[in-house]
Coordinates of C-alpha atoms and ligand atoms in Angstrom, one line a residue:
X1 CA 16.2 -69.7 -6.5
X2 CA 14.1 -69.3 -9.6
X3 CA 14.9 -66.5 -12.0
X4 CA 11.8 -64.3 -12.4
X5 CA 10.9 -62.2 -15.4
X6 CA 7.9 -59.8 -15.2
X7 CA 6.6 -58.0 -18.2
X8 CA 4.6 -54.9 -17.1
X9 CA 2.0 -53.1 -19.1
X10 CA -0.2 -50.3 -18.0
X11 CA -0.3 -47.6 -15.3
X12 CA 1.8 -46.8 -12.2
X13 CA -0.4 -49.2 -10.2
X14 CA 0.8 -52.1 -12.3
X15 CA 4.4 -50.8 -12.1
X16 CA 4.1 -50.7 -8.3
X17 CA 2.5 -54.2 -8.3
X18 CA 5.4 -55.6 -10.3
X19 CA 7.8 -54.2 -7.8
X20 CA 5.8 -55.8 -5.0
X21 CA 5.7 -59.2 -6.7
X22 CA 9.5 -59.2 -7.2
X23 CA 10.0 -58.1 -3.6
X24 CA 7.6 -60.8 -2.2
X25 CA 9.3 -63.5 -4.3
X26 CA 12.8 -62.4 -3.2
X27 CA 11.7 -62.1 0.4
X28 CA 10.4 -65.7 0.4
X29 CA 13.6 -66.8 -1.4
X30 CA 11.5 -68.0 -4.2
X31 CA 13.1 -65.9 -7.0
X32 CA 15.5 -63.3 -8.2
X33 CA 14.8 -60.9 -11.0
X34 CA 16.3 -61.5 -14.5
X35 CA 16.1 -59.1 -17.5
X36 CA 15.8 -61.9 -20.1
X37 CA 12.6 -64.1 -20.4
X38 CA 14.7 -66.8 -22.1
X39 CA 16.7 -67.2 -18.9
X40 CA 13.6 -67.2 -16.6
X41 CA 12.1 -70.1 -14.6
X42 CA 9.0 -68.0 -13.9
X43 CA 7.5 -65.5 -16.4
X44 CA 4.7 -63.2 -15.2
X45 CA 2.7 -61.0 -17.6
X46 CA 1.3 -58.1 -15.6
X47 CA -1.3 -56.9 -18.2
X48 CA -3.4 -53.8 -18.7
X49 CA -7.0 -53.8 -20.1
X50 CA -7.6 -50.1 -20.4
X51 CA -7.6 -50.1 -24.2
X52 CA -7.9 -52.9 -26.7
X53 CA -4.3 -52.4 -27.9
X54 CA -3.0 -52.8 -24.4
X55 CA -4.8 -56.2 -24.1
X56 CA -3.4 -57.3 -27.4
X57 CA 0.1 -56.4 -26.4
X58 CA -0.2 -58.6 -23.2
X59 CA -1.8 -61.5 -25.2
X60 CA 0.8 -61.4 -28.0
X61 CA 3.7 -61.3 -25.4
X62 CA 2.1 -64.4 -23.9
X63 CA 1.9 -66.0 -27.3
X64 CA 5.7 -65.4 -27.8
X65 CA 6.4 -67.4 -24.6
X66 CA 4.9 -70.5 -26.2
X67 CA 8.2 -71.4 -27.9
X68 CA 10.1 -71.4 -24.6
X69 CA 7.7 -74.1 -23.4
X70 CA 7.8 -76.1 -26.6
X71 CA 11.6 -76.1 -26.8
X72 CA 12.2 -77.2 -23.2
X73 CA 12.5 -80.8 -21.9
X74 CA 9.8 -82.3 -19.7
X75 CA 10.5 -82.0 -16.0
X76 CA 10.1 -85.5 -14.6
X77 CA 8.6 -84.7 -11.2
X78 CA 5.9 -82.3 -12.3
X79 CA 5.5 -83.2 -16.0
X80 CA 5.8 -79.5 -16.8
X81 CA 7.8 -78.2 -19.8
X82 CA 9.9 -75.1 -19.4
X83 CA 9.2 -72.1 -17.2
X84 CA 6.1 -71.5 -15.1
X85 CA 4.0 -68.9 -17.0
X86 CA 1.4 -66.7 -15.2
X87 CA -1.0 -64.0 -16.5
X88 CA -1.8 -61.3 -13.9
X89 CA -2.8 -57.6 -13.6
X90 CA -6.1 -56.2 -15.0
X91 CA -5.9 -58.6 -17.9
X92 CA -5.7 -61.6 -15.6
X93 CA -8.6 -60.2 -13.4
X94 CA -11.0 -60.0 -16.4
X95 CA -9.9 -63.1 -18.2
X96 CA -10.7 -65.5 -15.3
X97 CA -9.1 -68.4 -17.2
X98 CA -10.8 -68.2 -20.6
X99 CA -7.3 -67.8 -22.0
X100 CA -6.3 -71.4 -21.1
X101 CA -8.3 -72.5 -24.2
X102 CA -6.1 -70.4 -26.5
X103 CA -2.9 -70.7 -24.4
X104 CA -2.9 -74.1 -22.8
X105 CA 0.8 -73.7 -22.0
X106 CA -0.1 -71.0 -19.4
X107 CA 0.1 -72.3 -15.9
X108 CA -2.1 -69.9 -13.8
X109 CA -4.1 -66.6 -13.9
X110 CA -4.4 -64.1 -11.0
X111 CA -5.8 -60.7 -10.4
X112 CA -4.4 -57.6 -8.6
X113 CA -6.0 -58.6 -5.2
X114 CA -4.1 -61.9 -5.3
X115 CA -0.6 -60.4 -5.4
X116 CA 0.2 -61.1 -1.8
X117 CA -0.7 -64.8 -2.4
X118 CA 1.8 -65.0 -5.3
X119 CA 4.4 -67.1 -3.4
X120 CA 1.7 -69.7 -2.7
X121 CA 0.4 -69.6 -6.3
X122 CA 4.0 -70.2 -7.5
X123 CA 4.4 -73.1 -5.0
X124 CA 1.2 -74.7 -6.3
X125 CA 2.5 -74.4 -9.9
X126 CA 5.8 -75.9 -8.8
X127 CA 4.1 -78.9 -7.3
X128 CA 2.6 -79.5 -10.7
X129 CA -0.9 -77.9 -10.5
X130 CA -1.9 -76.2 -13.7
X131 CA -4.7 -74.0 -15.1
X132 CA -5.8 -72.5 -11.8
X133 CA -7.3 -69.1 -11.4
X134 CA -7.2 -66.7 -8.4
X135 CA -9.2 -63.6 -9.2
X136 CA -11.4 -63.1 -6.0
X137 CA -11.7 -59.5 -4.9
X138 CA -10.8 -59.0 -1.2
X139 CA -14.3 -58.5 0.3
X140 CA -13.3 -56.6 3.5
X141 CA -13.8 -52.9 3.7
X142 CA -10.3 -52.1 5.0
X143 CA -7.1 -52.0 3.0
X144 CA -3.8 -52.6 4.7
X145 CA -0.4 -53.1 2.9
X146 CA 3.2 -52.3 3.4
X147 CA 5.2 -50.9 0.5
X148 CA 7.9 -53.2 -0.7
X149 CA 10.7 -51.9 -3.0
X150 CA 13.7 -53.6 -4.4
X151 CA 17.1 -52.2 -3.3
X152 CA 17.8 -48.6 -2.1
X153 CA 15.9 -46.0 -4.0
X154 CA 15.3 -42.3 -3.8
X155 CA 11.8 -42.6 -5.2
X156 CA 9.0 -44.9 -4.3
X157 CA 5.4 -45.5 -5.3
X158 CA 3.1 -45.8 -2.2
X159 CA -0.4 -47.2 -2.7
X160 CA -2.8 -45.3 -0.4
X161 CA -6.1 -46.6 -1.8
X162 CA -7.3 -49.1 -4.4
X163 CA -10.2 -49.5 -6.7
X164 CA -12.5 -46.9 -8.2
X165 CA -16.2 -46.1 -7.6
X166 CA -16.5 -43.5 -10.3
X167 CA -17.7 -45.7 -13.2
X168 CA -16.9 -43.3 -16.0
X169 CA -18.8 -44.8 -18.9
X170 CA -15.8 -45.7 -21.0
X171 CA -13.6 -47.2 -18.3
X172 CA -12.8 -50.8 -17.4
X173 CA -10.8 -50.0 -14.2
X174 CA -13.8 -50.3 -11.7
X175 CA -14.2 -53.8 -13.0
X176 CA -10.6 -54.8 -12.8
X177 CA -9.7 -53.1 -9.5
X178 CA -13.0 -53.4 -7.6
X179 CA -14.4 -51.0 -5.0
X180 CA -12.5 -48.1 -3.5
X181 CA -10.8 -48.8 -0.2
X182 CA -8.2 -46.7 1.7
X183 CA -5.4 -47.3 4.1
X184 CA -5.4 -45.3 7.3
X185 CA -3.3 -42.2 7.7
X186 CA -1.4 -43.7 10.6
X187 CA -0.5 -46.9 8.6
X188 CA 0.6 -44.7 5.6
X189 CA 2.8 -42.5 7.8
X190 CA 4.5 -45.5 9.4
X191 CA 5.1 -47.0 6.0
X192 CA 6.5 -43.8 4.5
X193 CA 8.7 -43.3 7.6
X194 CA 10.3 -46.7 7.0
X195 CA 10.9 -45.8 3.3
X196 CA 12.5 -42.5 4.3
X197 CA 14.7 -44.2 6.8
X198 CA 15.8 -46.5 4.0
X199 CA 16.8 -43.5 1.7
X200 CA 13.5 -42.6 -0.1
X201 CA 13.3 -38.8 -0.7
X202 CA 10.3 -38.6 -3.1
X203 CA 7.1 -40.6 -2.8
X204 CA 4.2 -40.8 -5.3
X205 CA 0.9 -41.6 -3.5
X206 CA -1.0 -43.9 -5.8
X207 CA -4.7 -44.5 -6.3
X208 CA -7.2 -44.3 -9.2
X209 CA -8.7 -41.3 -7.4
X210 CA -6.6 -40.3 -4.5
X211 CA -8.9 -37.4 -3.7
X212 CA -11.5 -39.8 -2.3
X213 CA -8.9 -41.3 0.0
X214 CA -10.6 -42.2 3.3
X215 CA -14.1 -42.7 1.9
X216 CA -15.9 -45.5 3.8
X217 CA -12.8 -46.5 5.7
X218 CA -14.0 -48.3 8.9
X219 CA -10.6 -47.9 10.5
X220 CA -10.2 -44.1 10.9
X221 CA -8.1 -43.1 13.9
X222 CA -9.6 -39.8 15.2
X223 CA -8.2 -37.3 12.8
X224 CA -10.2 -34.1 13.1
X225 CA -13.5 -34.6 11.2
X226 CA -13.6 -32.1 8.3
X227 CA -15.6 -31.8 5.1
X228 CA -14.0 -30.7 1.9
X229 CA -15.6 -28.5 -0.8
X230 CA -15.1 -27.2 -4.3
X231 CA -17.0 -25.2 -6.9
X232 CA -19.1 -28.3 -7.7
X233 CA -20.2 -28.8 -4.0
X234 CA -19.2 -30.9 -1.0
X235 CA -16.7 -33.5 -2.0
X236 CA -14.7 -36.4 -0.8
X237 CA -15.2 -38.5 2.4
X238 CA -18.0 -37.6 4.8
X239 CA -17.2 -35.8 8.0
X240 CA -15.7 -38.2 10.5
X241 CA -13.7 -40.0 7.8
X242 CA -10.1 -39.3 7.1
X243 CA -9.4 -37.4 4.0
X244 CA -6.5 -36.8 1.5
X245 CA -5.7 -33.3 2.8
X246 CA -5.2 -34.6 6.4
X247 CA -2.9 -37.2 5.0
X248 CA -0.8 -34.5 3.2
X249 CA -0.6 -32.3 6.3
X250 CA 0.2 -35.3 8.5
X251 CA 3.1 -36.1 6.1
X252 CA 4.3 -32.5 6.2
X253 CA 4.3 -32.5 10.1
X254 CA 5.6 -36.0 10.9
X255 CA 9.1 -35.6 12.3
X256 CA 10.1 -39.0 11.0
X257 CA 9.5 -37.7 7.4
X258 CA 11.9 -34.7 7.8
X259 CA 14.2 -36.0 5.0
X260 CA 11.3 -36.6 2.6
X261 CA 11.6 -33.8 0.1
X262 CA 8.7 -34.3 -2.4
X263 CA 5.3 -35.7 -2.3
X264 CA 3.6 -36.5 -5.6
X265 CA 0.2 -38.1 -6.2
X266 CA -1.8 -39.6 -9.0
X267 CA -4.6 -39.7 -10.2
X268 CA -7.4 -37.4 -9.2
X269 CA -10.9 -36.6 -10.5
X270 CA -12.1 -33.0 -10.9
X271 CA -15.3 -33.9 -9.0
X272 CA -13.3 -34.7 -5.8
X273 CA -10.5 -32.2 -6.3
X274 CA -11.1 -29.9 -3.3
X275 CA -10.5 -26.2 -2.7
X276 CA -8.7 -27.3 0.5
X277 CA -6.3 -29.3 -1.6
X278 CA -5.6 -26.3 -3.8
X279 CA -4.7 -24.4 -0.7
X280 CA -2.0 -27.0 0.1
X281 CA -0.1 -25.6 -3.0
X282 CA 0.1 -22.1 -1.3
X283 CA 3.4 -20.8 0.0
X284 CA 2.2 -21.5 3.6
X285 CA 0.8 -24.9 2.5
X286 CA 2.3 -28.4 2.3
X287 CA 5.9 -27.4 1.4
X288 CA 6.8 -31.0 0.5
X289 CA 4.0 -31.2 -2.1
X290 CA 5.5 -31.1 -5.6
X291 CA 4.4 -28.2 -7.7
X292 CA 2.7 -30.5 -10.2
X293 CA -0.8 -31.6 -10.8
X294 CA -2.0 -34.4 -13.1
X295 CA -5.8 -33.8 -13.3
X296 CA -7.4 -35.9 -16.0
X297 CA -10.2 -34.0 -17.9
X298 CA -10.9 -36.3 -20.9
X299 CA -12.7 -33.8 -23.1
X300 CA -13.3 -30.0 -23.5
X301 CA -16.9 -30.5 -24.5
X302 CA -19.6 -30.5 -21.8
X303 CA -21.8 -32.7 -24.1
X304 CA -19.1 -35.4 -24.2
X305 CA -18.3 -35.0 -20.5
X306 CA -21.9 -35.7 -19.7
X307 CA -21.9 -38.8 -21.9
X308 CA -18.7 -40.0 -20.1
X309 CA -20.5 -39.5 -16.8
X310 CA -17.7 -37.3 -15.5
X311 CA -20.3 -35.3 -13.5
X312 CA -18.8 -31.9 -13.9
X313 CA -18.7 -29.1 -16.5
X314 CA -15.7 -27.8 -18.2
X315 CA -16.2 -24.4 -16.6
X316 CA -15.7 -26.0 -13.2
X317 CA -12.4 -27.6 -14.2
X318 CA -11.1 -24.3 -15.7
X319 CA -12.1 -22.5 -12.5
X320 CA -10.1 -25.1 -10.5
X321 CA -7.0 -24.7 -12.7
X322 CA -7.3 -20.9 -12.6
X323 CA -7.4 -20.9 -8.8
X324 CA -4.5 -23.3 -8.5
X325 CA -2.4 -21.1 -10.9
X326 CA -3.3 -18.0 -8.9
X327 CA -2.1 -19.7 -5.7
X328 CA 1.0 -21.4 -7.2
X329 CA 2.0 -19.7 -10.5
X330 CA 4.9 -22.1 -11.1
X331 CA 2.7 -25.2 -11.0
X332 CA 3.2 -27.7 -13.9
X333 CA -0.1 -29.2 -15.2
X334 CA -0.8 -32.4 -17.1
X335 CA -3.9 -34.2 -18.1
X336 CA -5.5 -37.3 -19.8
X337 CA -7.7 -36.8 -22.9
X338 CA -9.8 -39.2 -25.0
X339 CA -10.6 -38.4 -28.6
X340 CA -13.3 -40.0 -30.7
X341 CA -15.7 -40.9 -27.9
X342 CA -19.1 -41.9 -29.3
X343 CA -20.8 -39.0 -31.1
X344 CA -17.8 -36.6 -30.8
X345 CA -18.1 -34.0 -33.5
X346 CA -15.4 -31.7 -34.9
X347 CA -17.0 -29.0 -32.8
X348 CA -16.6 -31.0 -29.6
X349 CA -13.0 -31.7 -30.6
X350 CA -12.4 -28.0 -31.2
X351 CA -13.5 -27.4 -27.6
X352 CA -10.8 -29.8 -26.5
X353 CA -8.2 -27.9 -28.5
X354 CA -9.5 -24.7 -27.0
X355 CA -9.1 -26.2 -23.5
X356 CA -5.4 -26.8 -24.2
X357 CA -5.0 -23.1 -25.1
X358 CA -6.8 -22.0 -22.1
X359 CA -5.1 -24.2 -19.5
X360 CA -1.6 -24.3 -20.9
X361 CA -0.5 -27.8 -19.9
X362 CA 3.1 -28.9 -19.8
X363 CA 2.2 -32.4 -21.0
X364 CA -0.9 -34.4 -22.1
X365 CA -1.6 -38.1 -22.4
X366 CA -4.1 -38.5 -25.2
X367 CA -5.8 -41.7 -26.4
X368 CA -8.2 -42.7 -29.1
X369 CA -11.4 -44.1 -27.6
X370 CA -11.4 -47.9 -27.4
X371 CA -14.7 -49.6 -26.4
X372 CA -14.3 -51.8 -23.4
X373 CA -16.7 -54.8 -23.1
X374 CA -19.1 -54.5 -20.2
X375 CA -18.8 -50.7 -19.8
X376 CA -21.8 -48.4 -20.4
X377 CA -20.1 -46.7 -23.4
X378 CA -19.6 -50.0 -25.1
X379 CA -23.4 -50.1 -25.6
X380 CA -23.2 -46.7 -27.5
X381 CA -22.4 -46.9 -31.2
X382 CA -18.6 -46.4 -31.7
X383 CA -19.5 -44.1 -34.6
X384 CA -16.2 -42.1 -35.0
X385 CA -14.2 -43.9 -37.7
X386 CA -10.7 -45.0 -36.7
X387 CA -9.2 -42.7 -39.3
X388 CA -10.9 -39.7 -37.8
X389 CA -9.9 -40.7 -34.2
X390 CA -6.3 -41.0 -35.3
X391 CA -6.3 -37.7 -37.2
X392 CA -7.8 -35.9 -34.2
X393 CA -5.2 -37.6 -31.9
X394 CA -2.4 -36.3 -34.2
X395 CA -3.8 -32.9 -34.3
X396 CA -4.2 -32.8 -30.6
X397 CA -0.6 -33.9 -30.0
X398 CA 0.8 -31.4 -32.5
X399 CA -1.3 -28.6 -30.9
X400 CA 0.1 -29.5 -27.5
X401 CA 3.7 -29.7 -28.7
X402 CA 3.4 -26.0 -29.8
X403 CA 2.1 -25.0 -26.4
X404 CA 4.7 -27.0 -24.5
X405 CA 7.5 -25.6 -26.7
X406 CA 6.7 -22.1 -25.5
X407 CA 6.1 -23.1 -21.9
X408 CA 9.5 -25.0 -21.7
X409 CA 11.3 -22.1 -23.5
X410 CA 10.2 -19.8 -20.7
X411 CA 12.4 -21.8 -18.3
X412 CA 15.7 -21.1 -20.1
X413 CA 18.0 -19.1 -17.9
X414 CA 16.4 -20.3 -14.6
X415 CA 18.1 -22.4 -12.0
X416 CA 15.9 -25.4 -11.0
X417 CA 16.3 -28.1 -8.4
X418 CA 16.4 -31.6 -10.0
X419 CA 16.1 -35.0 -8.5
X420 CA 18.4 -37.2 -10.6
X421 CA 16.6 -40.4 -11.7
X422 CA 19.5 -42.0 -13.6
X423 CA 21.5 -41.7 -16.8
X424 CA 19.6 -40.7 -19.9
X425 CA 18.7 -43.4 -22.3
X426 CA 20.1 -41.4 -25.2
X427 CA 23.6 -40.0 -24.6
X428 CA 23.6 -38.0 -27.9
X429 CA 23.7 -34.6 -26.1
X430 CA 27.4 -35.3 -25.8
X431 CA 29.4 -34.3 -28.9
X432 CA 32.7 -36.2 -29.4
X433 CA 35.8 -34.0 -29.2
X434 CA 38.4 -33.5 -32.0
X435 CA 39.9 -37.0 -31.2
X436 CA 36.5 -38.6 -31.4
X437 CA 36.4 -39.0 -27.6
X438 CA 33.0 -38.6 -25.8
X439 CA 33.6 -37.1 -22.4
X440 CA 31.1 -37.3 -19.6
X441 CA 27.6 -38.7 -19.2
X442 CA 24.1 -37.3 -19.6
X443 CA 22.1 -37.5 -16.4
X444 CA 18.3 -37.1 -16.3
X445 CA 16.0 -36.0 -13.6
X446 CA 12.8 -34.0 -12.8
X447 CA 12.0 -30.7 -11.3
X448 CA 9.3 -30.2 -8.7
X449 CA 6.9 -29.2 -11.6
X450 CA 7.6 -32.7 -13.2
X451 CA 9.7 -31.3 -16.1
X452 CA 12.4 -33.6 -17.4
X453 CA 15.9 -32.0 -17.2
X454 CA 19.0 -33.5 -18.9
X455 CA 22.5 -32.3 -18.1
X456 CA 26.0 -33.4 -19.0
X457 CA 28.6 -34.0 -16.3
X458 CA 32.2 -34.9 -16.9
X459 CA 33.1 -35.9 -13.3
X460 CA 33.0 -39.5 -12.3
X461 CA 30.4 -38.7 -9.6
X462 CA 27.3 -40.8 -9.1
X463 CA 24.4 -38.4 -9.0
X464 CA 21.7 -41.0 -8.7
X465 CA 19.1 -40.0 -6.1
X466 CA 20.7 -36.5 -5.5
X467 CA 18.8 -33.2 -5.5
X468 CA 21.0 -30.9 -7.6
X469 CA 20.7 -27.3 -8.9
X470 CA 20.8 -27.1 -12.7
X471 CA 20.8 -23.9 -14.8
X472 CA 18.5 -24.4 -17.8
X473 CA 20.3 -23.6 -21.1
X474 CA 18.0 -25.0 -23.8
X475 CA 14.6 -26.5 -24.2
X476 CA 12.4 -28.6 -26.5
X477 CA 8.7 -29.4 -26.4
X478 CA 9.3 -32.4 -24.1
X479 CA 12.4 -31.6 -22.0
X480 CA 14.9 -29.1 -20.7
X481 CA 18.7 -29.2 -21.0
X482 CA 21.0 -27.6 -18.5
X483 CA 24.3 -27.3 -16.8
X484 CA 25.0 -28.4 -13.3
X485 CA 25.5 -25.5 -11.0
X486 CA 28.7 -26.7 -9.4
X487 CA 28.5 -26.5 -5.7
X488 CA 31.7 -26.6 -3.7
X489 CA 29.8 -28.0 -0.8
X490 CA 28.2 -30.9 -2.8
X491 CA 30.0 -33.6 -0.9
X492 CA 28.8 -32.4 2.5
X493 CA 25.3 -31.6 1.3
X494 CA 24.7 -34.8 -0.7
X495 CA 23.0 -37.7 0.9
X496 CA 25.2 -40.3 2.5
X497 CA 23.1 -43.0 0.8
X498 CA 24.2 -45.2 -2.0
X499 CA 21.3 -45.8 -4.3
X500 CA 20.9 -49.1 -6.3
X501 CA 23.0 -48.7 -9.5
X502 CA 20.7 -50.2 -12.1
X503 CA 17.9 -47.8 -11.2
X504 CA 16.3 -46.2 -14.3
X505 CA 14.0 -43.3 -14.5
X506 CA 10.8 -43.6 -12.4
X507 CA 7.6 -43.8 -14.4
X508 CA 5.6 -40.7 -13.6
X509 CA 3.7 -40.6 -16.9
X510 CA 0.1 -41.8 -17.1
X511 CA 0.9 -44.9 -19.1
X512 CA 4.0 -47.2 -19.4
X513 CA 3.0 -49.4 -22.3
X514 CA -0.4 -49.8 -23.8
Ligands
LIG601 N1 -8.2 -42.9 -12.6 C1 -7.5 -42.1 -13.5 C2 -8.5 -41.1 -14.0 O1 -9.6 -41.0 -13.6 O2 -8.0 -40.3 -14.8 C3 -6.9 -42.9 -14.6 C4 -7.7 -43.8 -15.4 S1 -7.1 -44.7 -16.7 C5 -6.1 -45.8 -15.9 C6 -5.9 -43.7 -17.5 C7 -6.5 -43.0 -18.7 O3 -6.8 -43.9 -19.7 C8 -7.8 -42.3 -18.5 O4 -7.7 -41.0 -17.8 C9 -8.4 -42.1 -19.9 O5 -7.9 -40.9 -20.5 C10 -7.8 -43.3 -20.6 N2 -8.8 -44.3 -20.9 C11 -9.6 -45.0 -20.0 N3 -10.5 -45.8 -20.6 C12 -10.3 -45.6 -22.0 C13 -10.9 -46.1 -23.1 N4 -11.9 -47.0 -23.1 N5 -10.4 -45.7 -24.3 C14 -9.4 -44.8 -24.4 N6 -8.8 -44.3 -23.3 C15 -9.2 -44.6 -22.1
LIG602 FE1 -11.7 -45.0 -14.8 FE2 -10.5 -42.9 -13.6 FE3 -13.1 -42.8 -14.2 FE4 -12.3 -44.4 -12.2 S1 -12.2 -42.2 -12.3 S2 -13.7 -44.9 -13.8 S3 -10.3 -45.1 -13.1 S4 -11.3 -42.9 -15.6
LIG603 FE1 -5.4 -51.7 -14.9 FE2 -3.9 -49.5 -14.8 FE3 -4.5 -50.6 -17.0 S1 -5.5 -50.0 -13.4 S2 -6.5 -51.5 -16.7 S3 -3.2 -51.5 -15.4 S4 -4.3 -48.5 -16.7

C-alpha cells in the first residue's frame, strides 16, 4: 500500500475533503496515511485560493516537493521519478493545469468535485499517465455523499451542501466550488445516524451558506413546506423545498441520534439567517444545537457592505444578534471581517470597531483584503495601501482581545461542560514539583459556546471524546483554564467507546492555514 501525505490549506471544507480522500484511498487499499512527506509515495496538496497568501503557501509547498522527485531513482515500468504528486482543492480547481509549465514534476491536478474519483486518478498516475487535469464540476442538480472519517472519533464534519450562489464581490469561492446544491434531509439523517452508531457525539454541519440548505433541491422528500423569514424579508428555500430548520428539528427528533449531544454548523450569511433559526436557540428549541453562532459580517460600514454585495445593512445584522442574545443569553458569537476593502476609509473602519463593541464577540477571524482574479472587486482599484491594511488589522485584533478578555473573565467560577478534543499542544500549564517532576497532563476541549477550556489531570485516564464538567479557575483573551469536577460516577457515565488515540483538536475556526 502506498503511503499518503496530504497537506491541507484553507477552511473546514478542505479539512473534511482531506479526511474523505484519506478514507477513500484506505477503503480501496490504495494507501495509508503518513505524517512525513519524505516517506510518502503519494503527496497531495489540498490548496486554498481565498487570499493571495494562501495560494502562495500551496504553491511554495509544491515547490519544496521538487527535491523529492529529483533525488529519487527512475521507476523502470512507469518512467516516473519519486512519489506521485497531485494538486487539489480550490487551487487545483482554478489552476486547471497551467501549473505544469512551472512545476513539470507535478503528476496531476484535480478539483473538489473530483475527490470521489481520486482512486482512479491515482491509478492513472500509477500506470504512468502524467499531466492530466480533472476539474469538471458535477452538472447534476442533486448532491449525495456519505461522510467518511478515519478511525473512531467523537466529532465529525458533515457536508450538507456545497457551492455558493452569493457572489460577494471579493470572494473566489463561487468560482472554486460551483453552484449551491444540497443533500436531502433523509440522506443526512441516515448518514449522521451511522456516525453516531460509530461513536460520534458532535457534528459540524458544513456548507458555505448552510442557511440556504435545500434551495433548488429536486429530491425533497415531503417535509412540510414552510417559508422562513427575517428582518430583511423572506429568506432561504422556497415553500415546498426542504430547509435548514427542518433539518435541525429532524436531527433533534430522530431516535437514532439520541446519543448525539451537539450540533454545530458553519457558515451562514446574514441575508439567509432566519428568525425561525434564532428560535431554535430558545430553551424549548433544538436542545442539541450548540450555543454558538459564527455569522460572518465582513464590515461594520453600510457603504462597504454595499460594495461587497452583502445585500443587507449593519442594522439588520445587529437586530439579529440582539434577538439571538435575548433568546439565548449564554450564546457565544464569532464572525469574519475584512479590512482594507477598496475605498475603505478610517471612518468605515471605525464603524467596524464600533460593531465589535456593540456585538461583543468571543472571537473574530479578521483578514486584510486580497484581490482575487475574476471577482467583481478585483476590477475596483485596490486603493488601501498594504501598510494601512496591516495597521487596521492589528488595531482590530487588539480591540477584540480586550473585549474577549472581559467576556472570558466573566466565566471564572462557573462549571461548564467540555467535550475533550485531545491533549493540549502546550503542556506549560503544568509546573514541575520540587524534584523537577511534571505530574499530569493538560487536556483541551470546548464548551457548547465554543470556548476553549484547558485543564490539568493527574490520573492516567483517557478523556478523549468525553463530555466532562470543568470548574473555570482562570481566563485569558483566547481560552479558559479550569479544574475537573471529579465525578465519582465517571466510569459509569463515560462512553464505552475508545476513540482513536492520535486525534488532535478538531478545527472549528474559520481558517486552518492561509
Ligand atoms: N461562506 C462563508 C461566508 O460567507 O462567510 C466563508 C467564506 S470564506 C471561505 C471565509 C472568509 O474569508 C470570509 O468570510 C471572508 O472574511 C474572507 N475572505 C474571502 N475572500 C477574501 C478576500 N478576497 N480577501 C480577504 N478575505 C477574504
Ligand atoms: Fe464567499 Fe461566503 Fe460570500 Fe459565498 S457567501 S461568496 S463563500 S463570502
Ligand atoms: Fe476553498 Fe475553503 Fe479556501 S472553499 S478557497 S478552501 S476557504
